[in-house]
Coordinates of C-alpha atoms and ligand atoms in Angstrom, one line a residue:
X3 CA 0.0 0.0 0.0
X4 CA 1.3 3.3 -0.9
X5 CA 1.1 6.9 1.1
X6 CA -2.5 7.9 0.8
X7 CA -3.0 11.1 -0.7
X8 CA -6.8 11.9 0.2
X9 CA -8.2 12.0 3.7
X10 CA -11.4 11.1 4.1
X11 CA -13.3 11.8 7.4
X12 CA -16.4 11.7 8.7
X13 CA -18.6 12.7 12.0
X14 CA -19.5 8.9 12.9
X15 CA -19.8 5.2 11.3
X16 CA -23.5 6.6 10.3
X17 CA -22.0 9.1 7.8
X18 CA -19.9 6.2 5.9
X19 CA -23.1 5.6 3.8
X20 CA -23.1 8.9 2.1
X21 CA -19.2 8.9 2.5
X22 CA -18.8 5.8 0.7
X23 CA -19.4 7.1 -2.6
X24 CA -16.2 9.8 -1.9
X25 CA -13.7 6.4 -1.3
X26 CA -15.6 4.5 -4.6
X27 CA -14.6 7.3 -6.7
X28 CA -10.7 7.6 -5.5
X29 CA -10.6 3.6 -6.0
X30 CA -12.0 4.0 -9.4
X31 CA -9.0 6.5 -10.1
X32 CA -6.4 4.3 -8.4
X33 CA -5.9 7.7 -5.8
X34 CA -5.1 5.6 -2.8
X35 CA -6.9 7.4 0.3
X36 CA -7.2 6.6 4.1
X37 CA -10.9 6.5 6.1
X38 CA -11.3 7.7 9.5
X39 CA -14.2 8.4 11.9
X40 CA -12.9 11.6 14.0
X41 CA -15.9 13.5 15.5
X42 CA -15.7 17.2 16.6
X43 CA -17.6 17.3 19.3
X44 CA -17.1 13.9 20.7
X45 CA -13.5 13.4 19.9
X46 CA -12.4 17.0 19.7
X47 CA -8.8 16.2 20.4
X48 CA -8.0 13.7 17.9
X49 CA -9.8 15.3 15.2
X50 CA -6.8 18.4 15.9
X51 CA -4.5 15.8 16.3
X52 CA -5.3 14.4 12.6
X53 CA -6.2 17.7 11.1
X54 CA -2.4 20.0 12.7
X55 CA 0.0 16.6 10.6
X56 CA -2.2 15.2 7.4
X57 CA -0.2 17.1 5.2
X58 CA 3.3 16.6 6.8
X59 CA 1.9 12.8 6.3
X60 CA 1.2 13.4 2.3
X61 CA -2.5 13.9 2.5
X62 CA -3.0 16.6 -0.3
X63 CA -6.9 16.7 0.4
X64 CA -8.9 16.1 2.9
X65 CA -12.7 15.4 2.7
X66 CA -15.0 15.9 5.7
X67 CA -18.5 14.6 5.8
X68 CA -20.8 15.7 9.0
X69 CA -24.6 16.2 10.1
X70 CA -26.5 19.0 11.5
X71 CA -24.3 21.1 13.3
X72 CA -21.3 19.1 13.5
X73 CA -18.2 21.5 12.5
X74 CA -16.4 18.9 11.0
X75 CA -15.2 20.5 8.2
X76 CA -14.8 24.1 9.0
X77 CA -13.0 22.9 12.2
X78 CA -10.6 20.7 9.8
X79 CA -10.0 23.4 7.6
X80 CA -9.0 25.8 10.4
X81 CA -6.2 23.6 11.4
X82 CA -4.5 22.4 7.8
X83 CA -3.0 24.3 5.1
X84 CA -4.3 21.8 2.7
X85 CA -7.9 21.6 0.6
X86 CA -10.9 20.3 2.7
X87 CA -13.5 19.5 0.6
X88 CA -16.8 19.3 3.0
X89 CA -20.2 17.0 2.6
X90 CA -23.1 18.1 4.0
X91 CA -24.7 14.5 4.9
X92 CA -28.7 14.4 4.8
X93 CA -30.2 14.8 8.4
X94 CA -33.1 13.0 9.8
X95 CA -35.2 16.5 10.7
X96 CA -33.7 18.7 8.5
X97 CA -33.0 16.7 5.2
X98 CA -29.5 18.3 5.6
X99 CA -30.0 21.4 5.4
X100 CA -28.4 22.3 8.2
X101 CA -25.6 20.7 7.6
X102 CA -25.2 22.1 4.4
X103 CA -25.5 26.0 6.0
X104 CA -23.0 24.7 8.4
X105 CA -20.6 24.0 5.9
X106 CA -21.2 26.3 3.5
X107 CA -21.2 29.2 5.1
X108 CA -17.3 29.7 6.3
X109 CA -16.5 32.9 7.0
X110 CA -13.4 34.7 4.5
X111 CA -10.0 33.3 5.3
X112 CA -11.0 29.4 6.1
X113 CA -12.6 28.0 2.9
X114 CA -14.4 24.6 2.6
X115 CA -15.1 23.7 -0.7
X116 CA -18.7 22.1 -0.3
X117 CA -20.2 20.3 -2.6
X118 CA -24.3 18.9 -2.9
X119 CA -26.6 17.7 -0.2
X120 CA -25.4 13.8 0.3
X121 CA -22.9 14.3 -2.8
X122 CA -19.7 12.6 -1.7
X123 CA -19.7 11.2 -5.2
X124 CA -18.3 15.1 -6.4
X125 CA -16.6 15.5 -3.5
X126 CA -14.4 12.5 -4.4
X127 CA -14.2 14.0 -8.2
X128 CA -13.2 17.2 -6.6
X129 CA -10.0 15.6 -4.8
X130 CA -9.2 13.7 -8.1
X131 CA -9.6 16.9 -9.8
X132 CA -7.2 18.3 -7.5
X133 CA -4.5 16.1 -7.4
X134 CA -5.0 15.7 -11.3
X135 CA -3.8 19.6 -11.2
X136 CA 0.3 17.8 -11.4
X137 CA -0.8 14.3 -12.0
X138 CA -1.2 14.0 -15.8
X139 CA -1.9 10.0 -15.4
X140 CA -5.0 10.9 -13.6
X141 CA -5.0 14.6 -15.3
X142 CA -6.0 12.2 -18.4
X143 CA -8.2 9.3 -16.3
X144 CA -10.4 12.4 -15.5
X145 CA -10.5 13.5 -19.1
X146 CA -11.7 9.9 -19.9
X147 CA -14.3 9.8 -17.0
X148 CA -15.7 13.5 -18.4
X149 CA -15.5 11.5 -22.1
X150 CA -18.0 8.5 -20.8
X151 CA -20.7 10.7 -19.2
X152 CA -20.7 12.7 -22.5
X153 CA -21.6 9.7 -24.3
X154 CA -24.2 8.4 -21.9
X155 CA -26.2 11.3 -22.9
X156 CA -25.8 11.1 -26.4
X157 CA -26.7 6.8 -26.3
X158 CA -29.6 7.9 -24.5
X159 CA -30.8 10.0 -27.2
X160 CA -30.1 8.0 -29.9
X161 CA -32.3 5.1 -27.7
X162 CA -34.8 8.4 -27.2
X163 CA -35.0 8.9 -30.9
X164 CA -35.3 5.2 -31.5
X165 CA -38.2 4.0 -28.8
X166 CA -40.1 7.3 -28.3
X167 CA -40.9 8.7 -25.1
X168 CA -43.2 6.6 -23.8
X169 CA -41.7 3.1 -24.6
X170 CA -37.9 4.7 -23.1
X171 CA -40.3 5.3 -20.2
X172 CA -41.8 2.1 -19.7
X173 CA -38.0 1.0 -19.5
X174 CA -36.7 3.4 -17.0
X175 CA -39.8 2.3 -14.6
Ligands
RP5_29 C1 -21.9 13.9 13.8 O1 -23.0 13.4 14.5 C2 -21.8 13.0 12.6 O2 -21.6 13.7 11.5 C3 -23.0 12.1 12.6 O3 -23.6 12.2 11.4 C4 -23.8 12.7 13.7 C5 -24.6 11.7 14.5 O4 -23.8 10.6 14.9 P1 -24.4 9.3 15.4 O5 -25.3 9.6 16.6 O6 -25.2 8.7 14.3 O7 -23.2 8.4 15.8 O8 -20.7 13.8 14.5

């Protein structure tokens, strides 16, 4: 197993879920990443303790998943020089809303870049994306990703044109 390069942390085991889409899309791209469960408000001190050395480790980005008001992220990004990349996870009350204005709304100077409501599936592009900025292996993987979703839409037009609407229908039900 080589260094990981992306961090990926999250609020509780109830998060990994959501989160798992974040570590299915670095496997896809062969970025090799590390998991871990660190949880602001119930284990404060490791949480700093993992957030002050990830990038004297060789983390390069770190994605933080969290509910509600959980200051995961923000927290995170307050402690390491490097990218934090923040999921909102879908709450129970709130259908993550409030998890998304907790993450979203960083005051100027600490950024988290925060993607959709339960979207750990970008979040995990975005940290590809990012080490892909001086990787031109997965600068080119990502290239070939973009390449297949173009020609999803464009198959499913050609089966649109082909069935009509309402038989393409009766397949997608
Ligand atoms: C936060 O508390 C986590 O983000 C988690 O989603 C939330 C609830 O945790 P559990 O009660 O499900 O363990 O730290």
């Amino acid at each position: 197993m080589t260094q990981p390069l992306v961090g990926i942390i999250m609020g509780s085991d109830s998060d990994l879920p959501t989160m798992q889409d974040a570590i299915a899309v670095c496997a896809e791209f062969g970025v090799e990443s590390e998991v871990a469960i660190l949880s602001a408000h119930r284990t404060p001190e490791r949480m700093v303790d993992y957030a002050k050395v990830a990038h004297q480790r060789g983390i390069k980005v770190i994605m933080a998943g969290a509910v509600g008001a959980d200051h995961l992220p923000g927290l995170v990004a307050a402690l390491t020089p490097l990218p934090v990349v923040g999921v909102p996870i879908p709450s129970r009350h709130l259908q993550g809303l409030d998890s998304l204005y907790s993450i979203v709304q960083m005051p100027a100077g600490i950024p988290v870049a925060t993607v959709a409501i339960g979207n750990a599936k970008n979040a995990g592009l975005l940290a590809v994306q990012i080490l892909a900025t001086y990787q031109p292996e997965l600068l080119e993987k990502v290239q070939q990703y973009r390449q297949t979703l173009a020609e999803s839409v464009i198959d499913k037009q050609a089966k649109l044109d082909q069935l009509g609407y309402q038989q393409y229908l009766s397949q997608l039900l």
